PDB file of C-alpha atoms in Angstrom:
ATOM      1  CA  MET A  13       0.000   0.000   0.000  1.00 45.00           C
ATOM      2  CA  ARG A  14       2.820   2.409   0.882  1.00 44.00           C
ATOM      3  CA  ILE A  15       4.488   1.710  -2.474  1.00 41.00           C
ATOM      4  CA  VAL A  16       1.238   2.465  -4.315  1.00 39.00           C
ATOM      5  CA  ILE A  17       0.750   5.729  -2.400  1.00 39.00           C
ATOM      6  CA  SER A  18       4.360   6.743  -3.022  1.00 43.00           C
ATOM      7  CA  LEU A  19       4.026   6.073  -6.738  1.00 39.00           C
ATOM      8  CA  PHE A  20       0.802   8.086  -6.799  1.00 37.00           C
ATOM      9  CA  MET A  21       2.478  11.039  -5.062  1.00 41.00           C
ATOM     10  CA  VAL A  22       5.403  10.909  -7.505  1.00 38.00           C
ATOM     11  CA  LEU A  23       2.937  10.891 -10.419  1.00 39.00           C
ATOM     12  CA  VAL A  24       1.050  13.897  -9.021  1.00 39.00           C
ATOM     13  CA  ALA A  25       4.255  15.818  -8.421  1.00 43.00           C
ATOM     14  CA  THR A  26       5.555  15.025 -11.907  1.00 40.00           C
ATOM     15  CA  THR A  27       2.285  16.111 -13.498  1.00 40.00           C
ATOM     16  CA  THR A  28       2.337  19.377 -11.541  1.00 41.00           C
ATOM     17  CA  VAL A  29       5.878  20.112 -12.688  1.00 39.00           C
ATOM     18  CA  LEU A  30       4.988  19.358 -16.307  1.00 38.00           C
ATOM     19  CA  GLN A  31       1.913  21.601 -16.147  1.00 42.00           C
ATOM     20  CA  ALA A  32       3.962  24.415 -14.669  1.00 38.00           C
ATOM     21  CA  ALA A  33       6.558  23.977 -17.400  1.00 40.00           C
ATOM     22  CA  GLU A  34       3.873  24.080 -20.084  1.00 42.00           C
ATOM     23  CA  LYS A  35       2.328  27.285 -18.721  1.00 40.00           C
ATOM     24  CA  PRO A  36       3.976  30.272 -20.446  1.00 44.00           C
ATOM     25  CA  GLU A  37       5.584  32.800 -18.180  1.00 50.00           C
ATOM     26  CA  GLN A  38       4.510  36.421 -18.459  1.00 60.00           C
ATOM     27  CA  ASP A  39       7.074  38.598 -20.161  1.00 78.00           C
ATOM     28  CA  ALA A  40       8.730  40.976 -17.731  1.00 91.00           C
ATOM     29  CA  PRO A  41       8.343  44.672 -18.560  1.00 96.00           C
ATOM     30  CA  THR A  42      11.184  46.356 -20.384  1.00 96.00           C
ATOM     31  CA  ALA A  43      11.233  48.692 -17.392  1.00 97.00           C
ATOM     32  CA  ALA A  44       9.368  47.867 -14.163  1.00 97.00           C
ATOM     33  CA  ASP A  45       8.211  50.102 -11.306  1.00 98.00           C
ATOM     34  CA  VAL A  46       9.800  53.183 -12.822  1.00 98.00           C
ATOM     35  CA  SER A  47       9.188  56.301 -10.746  1.00 98.00           C
ATOM     36  CA  TYR A  48       7.430  59.052 -12.675  1.00 98.00           C
ATOM     37  CA  GLY A  49       6.744  61.427  -9.794  1.00 98.00           C
ATOM     38  CA  PRO A  50       7.515  62.335  -6.187  1.00 98.00           C
ATOM     39  CA  PHE A  51       5.115  59.921  -4.439  1.00 98.00           C
ATOM     40  CA  ALA A  52       5.652  56.239  -3.706  1.00 98.00           C
ATOM     41  CA  GLU A  53       2.536  55.417  -5.720  1.00 98.00           C
ATOM     42  CA  ASN A  54       3.906  57.174  -8.811  1.00 98.00           C
ATOM     43  CA  VAL A  55       5.321  54.126 -10.596  1.00 98.00           C
ATOM     44  CA  LEU A  56       4.739  52.567 -13.986  1.00 98.00           C
ATOM     45  CA  ASP A  57       5.654  49.503 -16.022  1.00 98.00           C
ATOM     46  CA  PHE A  58       6.698  49.813 -19.666  1.00 98.00           C
ATOM     47  CA  TRP A  59       6.881  47.228 -22.435  1.00 98.00           C
ATOM     48  CA  GLN A  60       8.815  48.319 -25.519  1.00 97.00           C
ATOM     49  CA  ALA A  61       7.522  47.055 -28.856  1.00 97.00           C
ATOM     50  CA  GLU A  62       9.704  46.179 -31.796  1.00 95.00           C
ATOM     51  CA  GLY A  63       9.412  47.982 -35.110  1.00 93.00           C
ATOM     52  CA  GLU A  64      11.009  50.492 -37.422  1.00 92.00           C
ATOM     53  CA  GLY A  65      11.096  54.037 -36.142  1.00 94.00           C
ATOM     54  CA  PRO A  66       9.482  55.442 -32.981  1.00 97.00           C
ATOM     55  CA  ARG A  67       6.616  53.267 -31.776  1.00 98.00           C
ATOM     56  CA  PRO A  68       3.076  54.292 -30.806  1.00 98.00           C
ATOM     57  CA  LEU A  69       2.227  53.902 -27.129  1.00 98.00           C
ATOM     58  CA  LEU A  70      -0.898  52.719 -25.312  1.00 98.00           C
ATOM     59  CA  VAL A  71      -1.183  53.650 -21.626  1.00 98.00           C
ATOM     60  CA  TYR A  72      -3.418  51.638 -19.275  1.00 98.00           C
ATOM     61  CA  ILE A  73      -4.992  53.356 -16.245  1.00 98.00           C
ATOM     62  CA  HIS A  74      -6.514  50.877 -13.787  1.00 98.00           C
ATOM     63  CA  GLY A  75      -9.942  51.144 -12.188  1.00 98.00           C
ATOM     64  CA  GLY A  76     -11.061  50.778  -8.587  1.00 97.00           C
ATOM     65  CA  GLY A  77     -13.094  53.903  -7.914  1.00 98.00           C
ATOM     66  CA  TRP A  78      -9.849  55.869  -7.404  1.00 98.00           C
ATOM     67  CA  THR A  79      -9.777  54.085  -4.023  1.00 98.00           C
ATOM     68  CA  ALA A  80      -8.067  50.796  -4.920  1.00 97.00           C
ATOM     69  CA  GLY A  81      -6.530  48.799  -7.767  1.00 97.00           C
ATOM     70  CA  ASP A  82      -3.128  48.205  -9.279  1.00 97.00           C
ATOM     71  CA  LYS A  83      -1.339  48.313 -12.625  1.00 97.00           C
ATOM     72  CA  LYS A  84      -0.722  44.540 -12.623  1.00 94.00           C
ATOM     73  CA  GLN A  85      -2.657  42.680 -15.310  1.00 84.00           C
ATOM     74  CA  MET A  86      -2.752  39.635 -17.532  1.00 87.00           C
ATOM     75  CA  GLN A  87      -0.448  39.559 -20.528  1.00 89.00           C
ATOM     76  CA  ALA A  88      -3.419  38.765 -22.766  1.00 89.00           C
ATOM     77  CA  ARG A  89      -4.542  42.364 -22.296  1.00 89.00           C
ATOM     78  CA  PHE A  90      -1.454  43.948 -23.800  1.00 94.00           C
ATOM     79  CA  GLN A  91       0.193  41.278 -25.966  1.00 96.00           C
ATOM     80  CA  PRO A  92      -1.964  42.025 -29.049  1.00 97.00           C
ATOM     81  CA  PHE A  93      -0.602  45.566 -29.043  1.00 98.00           C
ATOM     82  CA  LEU A  94       3.024  44.496 -28.669  1.00 97.00           C
ATOM     83  CA  ASP A  95       2.479  42.056 -31.547  1.00 97.00           C
ATOM     84  CA  LYS A  96       1.418  44.996 -33.727  1.00 97.00           C
ATOM     85  CA  GLY A  97       4.405  47.142 -32.771  1.00 98.00           C
ATOM     86  CA  ILE A  98       2.586  49.266 -30.191  1.00 98.00           C
ATOM     87  CA  SER A  99       4.440  49.826 -26.918  1.00 98.00           C
ATOM     88  CA  TYR A 100       2.495  49.601 -23.673  1.00 98.00           C
ATOM     89  CA  ALA A 101       2.619  51.202 -20.249  1.00 98.00           C
ATOM     90  CA  ALA A 102       0.555  50.649 -17.097  1.00 98.00           C
ATOM     91  CA  ILE A 103       0.529  53.113 -14.218  1.00 98.00           C
ATOM     92  CA  ASN A 104      -0.185  53.283 -10.510  1.00 98.00           C
ATOM     93  CA  TYR A 105      -1.389  56.483  -8.874  1.00 98.00           C
ATOM     94  CA  ARG A 106      -2.422  57.824  -5.485  1.00 98.00           C
ATOM     95  CA  HIS A 107      -5.826  56.737  -4.162  1.00 98.00           C
ATOM     96  CA  THR A 108      -8.487  59.017  -2.759  1.00 98.00           C
ATOM     97  CA  GLY A 109      -8.654  57.255   0.604  1.00 92.00           C
ATOM     98  CA  LYS A 110      -5.583  59.286   1.497  1.00 96.00           C
ATOM     99  CA  TYR A 111      -5.291  61.741  -1.374  1.00 98.00           C
ATOM    100  CA  PRO A 112      -8.590  63.146  -2.734  1.00 98.00           C
ATOM    101  CA  LEU A 113      -8.919  64.852  -6.076  1.00 98.00           C
ATOM    102  CA  PRO A 114      -7.029  66.111  -7.946  1.00 98.00           C
ATOM    103  CA  ALA A 115      -4.351  63.611  -6.853  1.00 98.00           C
ATOM    104  CA  PRO A 116      -5.232  60.435  -8.847  1.00 98.00           C
ATOM    105  CA  VAL A 117      -6.062  62.275 -12.059  1.00 98.00           C
ATOM    106  CA  HIS A 118      -3.137  64.676 -11.943  1.00 98.00           C
ATOM    107  CA  ASP A 119      -0.837  61.725 -11.222  1.00 98.00           C
ATOM    108  CA  ALA A 120      -2.049  60.104 -14.438  1.00 98.00           C
ATOM    109  CA  ALA A 121      -1.458  63.359 -16.297  1.00 98.00           C
ATOM    110  CA  ARG A 122       2.093  63.491 -14.970  1.00 98.00           C
ATOM    111  CA  SER A 123       2.696  59.908 -16.110  1.00 98.00           C
ATOM    112  CA  ILE A 124       1.917  60.963 -19.698  1.00 98.00           C
ATOM    113  CA  GLN A 125       4.294  63.894 -19.380  1.00 98.00           C
ATOM    114  CA  PHE A 126       6.994  61.632 -17.949  1.00 98.00           C
ATOM    115  CA  LEU A 127       6.576  59.102 -20.745  1.00 98.00           C
ATOM    116  CA  ARG A 128       7.163  61.888 -23.249  1.00 98.00           C
ATOM    117  CA  THR A 129      10.497  62.659 -21.573  1.00 98.00           C
ATOM    118  CA  LYS A 130      11.471  59.023 -22.225  1.00 98.00           C
ATOM    119  CA  ALA A 131      10.774  59.240 -25.963  1.00 98.00           C
ATOM    120  CA  ASP A 132      14.407  58.803 -26.997  1.00 97.00           C
ATOM    121  CA  ASP A 133      15.282  56.168 -24.396  1.00 97.00           C
ATOM    122  CA  TRP A 134      12.159  54.081 -25.029  1.00 98.00           C
ATOM    123  CA  ASN A 135      11.602  54.831 -28.728  1.00 98.00           C
ATOM    124  CA  ILE A 136       8.181  56.440 -28.254  1.00 98.00           C
ATOM    125  CA  ASP A 137       6.322  58.389 -30.925  1.00 98.00           C
ATOM    126  CA  THR A 138       4.986  61.230 -28.791  1.00 98.00           C
ATOM    127  CA  LYS A 139       2.355  62.125 -31.404  1.00 98.00           C
ATOM    128  CA  LEU A 140       0.762  58.700 -31.023  1.00 98.00           C
ATOM    129  CA  ILE A 141      -0.051  58.122 -27.369  1.00 98.00           C
ATOM    130  CA  ALA A 142      -3.499  56.681 -26.561  1.00 98.00           C
ATOM    131  CA  LEU A 143      -5.233  55.737 -23.324  1.00 98.00           C
ATOM    132  CA  THR A 144      -7.334  52.840 -22.096  1.00 98.00           C
ATOM    133  CA  GLY A 145      -8.856  51.756 -18.800  1.00 98.00           C
ATOM    134  CA  GLY A 146     -12.028  50.742 -17.039  1.00 97.00           C
ATOM    135  CA  SER A 147     -14.284  52.382 -14.458  1.00 98.00           C
ATOM    136  CA  ALA A 148     -12.286  55.103 -12.664  1.00 98.00           C
ATOM    137  CA  GLY A 149      -9.430  54.451 -15.095  1.00 98.00           C
ATOM    138  CA  ALA A 150     -11.905  55.168 -17.872  1.00 98.00           C
ATOM    139  CA  CYS A 151     -13.006  58.376 -16.170  1.00 98.00           C
ATOM    140  CA  THR A 152      -9.392  59.519 -15.868  1.00 98.00           C
ATOM    141  CA  SER A 153      -8.656  58.532 -19.467  1.00 98.00           C
ATOM    142  CA  MET A 154     -11.633  60.518 -20.750  1.00 98.00           C
ATOM    143  CA  TRP A 155     -10.669  63.514 -18.646  1.00 98.00           C
ATOM    144  CA  LEU A 156      -7.159  63.542 -20.087  1.00 98.00           C
ATOM    145  CA  LEU A 157      -8.478  63.052 -23.618  1.00 98.00           C
ATOM    146  CA  LEU A 158     -10.922  65.948 -23.394  1.00 98.00           C
ATOM    147  CA  HIS A 159      -9.200  68.387 -21.040  1.00 98.00           C
ATOM    148  CA  ASP A 160      -7.024  71.292 -22.135  1.00 97.00           C
ATOM    149  CA  ASP A 161      -3.292  70.642 -22.094  1.00 98.00           C
ATOM    150  CA  LEU A 162      -1.728  70.878 -18.629  1.00 98.00           C
ATOM    151  CA  ALA A 163       1.779  71.581 -19.963  1.00 98.00           C
ATOM    152  CA  ASN A 164       3.500  74.454 -18.184  1.00 98.00           C
ATOM    153  CA  PRO A 165       6.364  75.748 -20.346  1.00 97.00           C
ATOM    154  CA  ASP A 166       7.709  77.808 -17.437  1.00 97.00           C
ATOM    155  CA  ALA A 167       7.818  74.963 -14.914  1.00 97.00           C
ATOM    156  CA  LYS A 168      11.110  74.304 -13.136  1.00 97.00           C
ATOM    157  CA  ASP A 169      10.347  70.585 -13.319  1.00 98.00           C
ATOM    158  CA  PRO A 170      11.073  69.539 -16.935  1.00 97.00           C
ATOM    159  CA  VAL A 171       8.424  66.810 -16.768  1.00 98.00           C
ATOM    160  CA  LEU A 172       5.709  69.411 -16.226  1.00 98.00           C
ATOM    161  CA  ARG A 173       6.731  71.230 -19.411  1.00 98.00           C
ATOM    162  CA  GLU A 174       5.548  68.266 -21.486  1.00 98.00           C
ATOM    163  CA  SER A 175       2.084  67.908 -23.003  1.00 98.00           C
ATOM    164  CA  THR A 176      -0.685  65.872 -21.408  1.00 98.00           C
ATOM    165  CA  ARG A 177      -2.631  65.576 -24.662  1.00 98.00           C
ATOM    166  CA  VAL A 178      -3.201  62.182 -26.277  1.00 98.00           C
ATOM    167  CA  CYS A 179      -4.474  61.069 -29.679  1.00 98.00           C
ATOM    168  CA  ALA A 180      -7.336  58.730 -28.668  1.00 98.00           C
ATOM    169  CA  ALA A 181      -8.918  56.787 -25.814  1.00 98.00           C
ATOM    170  CA  ALA A 182     -10.922  53.562 -25.607  1.00 98.00           C
ATOM    171  CA  VAL A 183     -12.556  52.961 -22.245  1.00 98.00           C
ATOM    172  CA  GLY A 184     -14.986  50.616 -20.492  1.00 98.00           C
ATOM    173  CA  GLY A 185     -17.699  51.345 -17.931  1.00 98.00           C
ATOM    174  CA  GLY A 186     -16.512  54.878 -17.371  1.00 98.00           C
ATOM    175  CA  GLN A 187     -18.091  57.696 -15.385  1.00 98.00           C
ATOM    176  CA  VAL A 188     -18.529  60.714 -17.632  1.00 98.00           C
ATOM    177  CA  SER A 189     -19.626  62.741 -14.609  1.00 98.00           C
ATOM    178  CA  ILE A 190     -18.927  62.367 -10.889  1.00 98.00           C
ATOM    179  CA  ASP A 191     -21.144  65.295  -9.897  1.00 98.00           C
ATOM    180  CA  PRO A 192     -23.865  63.943  -7.580  1.00 98.00           C
ATOM    181  CA  LYS A 193     -26.249  66.718  -8.635  1.00 98.00           C
ATOM    182  CA  VAL A 194     -25.904  65.515 -12.242  1.00 98.00           C
ATOM    183  CA  ILE A 195     -25.723  61.737 -11.940  1.00 98.00           C
ATOM    184  CA  GLU A 196     -28.565  61.166  -9.479  1.00 98.00           C
ATOM    185  CA  PRO A 197     -31.142  62.581 -11.933  1.00 98.00           C
ATOM    186  CA  TRP A 198     -29.563  60.463 -14.691  1.00 98.00           C
ATOM    187  CA  LEU A 199     -29.283  57.184 -12.785  1.00 98.00           C
ATOM    188  CA  GLY A 200     -31.275  57.296  -9.569  1.00 98.00           C
ATOM    189  CA  PRO A 201     -30.149  57.309  -5.919  1.00 98.00           C
ATOM    190  CA  ASN A 202     -28.217  54.029  -5.910  1.00 98.00           C
ATOM    191  CA  VAL A 203     -25.293  55.533  -7.835  1.00 98.00           C
ATOM    192  CA  LEU A 204     -24.586  57.793  -4.862  1.00 98.00           C
ATOM    193  CA  LYS A 205     -24.079  54.747  -2.663  1.00 98.00           C
ATOM    194  CA  HIS A 206     -20.794  54.025  -4.404  1.00 98.00           C
ATOM    195  CA  ARG A 207     -17.881  55.321  -2.370  1.00 98.00           C
ATOM    196  CA  MET A 208     -16.135  56.708  -5.447  1.00 98.00           C
ATOM    197  CA  ILE A 209     -18.431  59.742  -5.365  1.00 98.00           C
ATOM    198  CA  ASN A 210     -17.850  60.875  -1.778  1.00 98.00           C
ATOM    199  CA  MET A 211     -14.259  59.731  -1.405  1.00 98.00           C
ATOM    200  CA  ALA A 212     -13.287  61.607  -4.559  1.00 98.00           C
ATOM    201  CA  VAL A 213     -13.614  64.817  -2.563  1.00 98.00           C
ATOM    202  CA  GLY A 214     -12.319  63.449   0.742  1.00 98.00           C
ATOM    203  CA  GLU A 215     -15.685  62.842   2.401  1.00 98.00           C
ATOM    204  CA  PRO A 216     -16.093  59.558   4.349  1.00 98.00           C
ATOM    205  CA  THR A 217     -19.830  59.443   3.532  1.00 98.00           C
ATOM    206  CA  ILE A 218     -22.119  60.587   0.738  1.00 98.00           C
ATOM    207  CA  GLU A 219     -24.175  62.436   3.341  1.00 98.00           C
ATOM    208  CA  GLY A 220     -21.137  64.555   4.129  1.00 98.00           C
ATOM    209  CA  ALA A 221     -20.415  65.129   0.458  1.00 98.00           C
ATOM    210  CA  LEU A 222     -23.967  66.343  -0.171  1.00 98.00           C
ATOM    211  CA  LYS A 223     -24.070  68.465   2.981  1.00 98.00           C
ATOM    212  CA  ASN A 224     -20.827  70.155   1.913  1.00 98.00           C
ATOM    213  CA  TYR A 225     -21.645  70.192  -1.786  1.00 98.00           C
ATOM    214  CA  ASP A 226     -20.923  73.904  -2.179  1.00 98.00           C
ATOM    215  CA  LYS A 227     -17.397  73.274  -0.901  1.00 98.00           C
ATOM    216  CA  HIS A 228     -16.830  70.421  -3.373  1.00 98.00           C
ATOM    217  CA  GLU A 229     -18.797  71.640  -6.376  1.00 98.00           C
ATOM    218  CA  ALA A 230     -15.758  72.956  -8.249  1.00 98.00           C
ATOM    219  CA  LEU A 231     -13.951  69.615  -7.950  1.00 98.00           C
ATOM    220  CA  TYR A 232     -17.021  67.665  -9.009  1.00 98.00           C
ATOM    221  CA  LYS A 233     -17.432  69.825 -12.095  1.00 98.00           C
ATOM    222  CA  GLU A 234     -13.733  69.943 -13.005  1.00 98.00           C
ATOM    223  CA  PHE A 235     -13.205  66.169 -12.880  1.00 98.00           C
ATOM    224  CA  SER A 236     -16.318  65.253 -14.838  1.00 98.00           C
ATOM    225  CA  PRO A 237     -15.097  64.560 -18.401  1.00 98.00           C
ATOM    226  CA  TYR A 238     -18.516  65.425 -19.825  1.00 98.00           C
ATOM    227  CA  ASN A 239     -17.889  69.088 -19.002  1.00 98.00           C
ATOM    228  CA  HIS A 240     -14.738  69.251 -21.132  1.00 98.00           C
ATOM    229  CA  LEU A 241     -15.898  67.683 -24.403  1.00 98.00           C
ATOM    230  CA  ASP A 242     -15.988  69.780 -27.565  1.00 96.00           C
ATOM    231  CA  GLY A 243     -15.680  69.235 -31.287  1.00 94.00           C
ATOM    232  CA  ASN A 244     -11.901  69.714 -31.292  1.00 95.00           C
ATOM    233  CA  ASP A 245     -11.086  66.812 -28.990  1.00 98.00           C
ATOM    234  CA  PRO A 246      -9.433  63.549 -30.131  1.00 98.00           C
ATOM    235  CA  PRO A 247     -11.599  60.474 -30.824  1.00 98.00           C
ATOM    236  CA  LEU A 248     -13.198  58.395 -28.074  1.00 98.00           C
ATOM    237  CA  LEU A 249     -14.661  54.892 -27.957  1.00 98.00           C
ATOM    238  CA  MET A 250     -16.729  53.770 -24.959  1.00 98.00           C
ATOM    239  CA  THR A 251     -18.018  50.304 -24.074  1.00 98.00           C
ATOM    240  CA  TYR A 252     -20.597  49.421 -21.426  1.00 98.00           C
ATOM    241  CA  GLY A 253     -22.670  46.503 -20.233  1.00 98.00           C
ATOM    242  CA  ASN A 254     -26.216  46.425 -21.567  1.00 97.00           C
ATOM    243  CA  ASN A 255     -28.325  46.553 -18.408  1.00 98.00           C
ATOM    244  CA  MET A 256     -30.237  49.718 -19.278  1.00 98.00           C
ATOM    245  CA  LYS A 257     -32.635  49.489 -16.331  1.00 98.00           C
ATOM    246  CA  LEU A 258     -33.414  52.787 -14.628  1.00 98.00           C
ATOM    247  CA  PRO A 259     -33.163  53.739 -11.895  1.00 98.00           C
ATOM    248  CA  SER A 260     -29.952  51.783 -11.372  1.00 98.00           C
ATOM    249  CA  VAL A 261     -30.450  48.656  -9.288  1.00 98.00           C
ATOM    250  CA  SER A 262     -27.330  48.903  -7.122  1.00 98.00           C
ATOM    251  CA  ALA A 263     -24.268  51.005  -6.431  1.00 98.00           C
ATOM    252  CA  GLY A 264     -22.149  48.856  -8.742  1.00 98.00           C
ATOM    253  CA  HIS A 265     -24.688  49.008 -11.550  1.00 98.00           C
ATOM    254  CA  GLY A 266     -25.098  52.753 -11.162  1.00 98.00           C
ATOM    255  CA  ILE A 267     -21.408  53.661 -11.157  1.00 98.00           C
ATOM    256  CA  HIS A 268     -20.866  51.780 -14.449  1.00 98.00           C
ATOM    257  CA  HIS A 269     -24.271  52.425 -16.014  1.00 98.00           C
ATOM    258  CA  PRO A 270     -24.520  52.545 -19.828  1.00 98.00           C
ATOM    259  CA  VAL A 271     -26.506  55.767 -19.604  1.00 98.00           C
ATOM    260  CA  TYR A 272     -23.177  57.474 -18.901  1.00 98.00           C
ATOM    261  CA  GLY A 273     -22.153  56.524 -22.422  1.00 98.00           C
ATOM    262  CA  VAL A 274     -25.503  57.536 -23.893  1.00 98.00           C
ATOM    263  CA  LYS A 275     -25.208  61.006 -22.365  1.00 98.00           C
ATOM    264  CA  MET A 276     -21.642  61.449 -23.599  1.00 98.00           C
ATOM    265  CA  LYS A 277     -22.506  60.225 -27.096  1.00 98.00           C
ATOM    266  CA  GLU A 278     -25.441  62.632 -27.320  1.00 98.00           C
ATOM    267  CA  LYS A 279     -23.202  65.549 -26.437  1.00 98.00           C
ATOM    268  CA  ALA A 280     -20.426  64.341 -28.760  1.00 98.00           C
ATOM    269  CA  ASP A 281     -22.839  64.110 -31.673  1.00 98.00           C
ATOM    270  CA  ALA A 282     -24.125  67.605 -30.963  1.00 98.00           C
ATOM    271  CA  GLU A 283     -20.532  68.899 -30.849  1.00 98.00           C
ATOM    272  CA  LYS A 284     -19.551  66.917 -33.981  1.00 98.00           C
ATOM    273  CA  HIS A 285     -16.923  65.068 -31.981  1.00 98.00           C
ATOM    274  CA  GLU A 286     -15.716  61.633 -33.158  1.00 98.00           C
ATOM    275  CA  CYS A 287     -17.200  59.279 -30.592  1.00 98.00           C
ATOM    276  CA  TYR A 288     -18.266  55.612 -30.671  1.00 98.00           C
ATOM    277  CA  LEU A 289     -20.528  53.858 -28.180  1.00 98.00           C
ATOM    278  CA  LEU A 290     -20.631  50.052 -27.972  1.00 98.00           C
ATOM    279  CA  ILE A 291     -23.474  48.545 -25.931  1.00 98.00           C
ATOM    280  CA  LYS A 292     -24.491  45.042 -26.983  1.00 97.00           C
ATOM    281  CA  GLY A 293     -27.962  45.073 -28.481  1.00 96.00           C
ATOM    282  CA  VAL A 294     -28.299  48.814 -27.938  1.00 97.00           C
ATOM    283  CA  SER A 295     -25.549  50.739 -29.725  1.00 97.00           C
ATOM    284  CA  ASN A 296     -22.867  49.651 -32.173  1.00 95.00           C
ATOM    285  CA  SER A 297     -20.419  51.031 -34.722  1.00 96.00           C
ATOM    286  CA  ASP A 298     -20.150  50.093 -38.374  1.00 94.00           C
ATOM    287  CA  LYS A 299     -16.460  51.024 -38.224  1.00 96.00           C
ATOM    288  CA  TYR A 300     -15.178  49.376 -35.039  1.00 98.00           C
ATOM    289  CA  LEU A 301     -16.262  46.045 -33.549  1.00 96.00           C
ATOM    290  CA  ASN A 302     -14.321  46.550 -30.313  1.00 97.00           C
ATOM    291  CA  ALA A 303     -11.885  48.737 -28.432  1.00 98.00           C
ATOM    292  CA  ASN A 304      -8.767  46.983 -29.737  1.00 98.00           C
ATOM    293  CA  ALA A 305      -9.768  47.585 -33.355  1.00 98.00           C
ATOM    294  CA  PHE A 306     -10.305  51.269 -32.609  1.00 98.00           C
ATOM    295  CA  LEU A 307      -7.001  51.681 -30.752  1.00 98.00           C
ATOM    296  CA  MET A 308      -4.955  49.869 -33.374  1.00 98.00           C
ATOM    297  CA  ASP A 309      -6.489  51.977 -36.121  1.00 98.00           C
ATOM    298  CA  LYS A 310      -5.790  55.250 -34.312  1.00 98.00           C
ATOM    299  CA  LEU A 311      -2.237  54.239 -33.341  1.00 98.00           C
ATOM    300  CA  LEU A 312      -1.122  52.519 -36.529  1.00 97.00           C
ATOM    301  CA  ASN A 313      -2.978  54.244 -39.334  1.00 91.00           C
ATOM    302  CA  SER A 314      -2.354  57.812 -38.274  1.00 72.00           C
ATOM    303  CA  GLN A 315       1.380  57.703 -38.842  1.00 56.00           C
TER     304      GLN A 315
END
């Protein structure tokens, strides 16, 4: 009996080793945990693509309500871009639990400026930088896409002299507004139960955020991408789930509700801004089936 058990254990161990050997290892970044700013959270990973001449760059901004999350991700997310000669970066940023707005969004802006300073070292085409991300990462991406350039040519810090503008963004489940006075009429009261809304302005509760709304109104308006869109902005593609039920059924449903995309698309169309909205069974595009197709077109066919 002991011999049989021993043989069985050897077989299990051998199989485990073989399975581990067969599983491909994730490629390490070309540069990992590179500091792009003064805070510990200001780090990014960069994968350099092969190809002739400076390469386009896609930057991933993670979600998590600006309160959590990390730049780590599965290789399947970024490998298709590397295969097409598009370099890739993923960033971390400060969270609102300790650092309310503008910290997480301005950190992301600085990461774009920093990446431009690495153009020669990392072979980046600074005219072809696009953004992607989900949820709060989508909100940040849209804000950067639509906001005026934050470059300060007189800054002592050379990073801050660089442009924050990008050429395109493709995002998923993004908040086009974080203003509670705007989104509650759009989506119903459940959206305000999500901590992203109150913690964005440093309030532990939504009750506190609403009570002190006058104090926070400027931040809510400034960091709502919807308020910055006009006909001169670069192209945007948005994807959402297709639960259109209103009012929203939960905090999670509300904070990622497809009506966000509907509102942004309506404004974009009125402003003659290039904008695509993908909601299965509700809204599609004859030009782009998905976000990857859009990003590859904007990064590879605009050279």
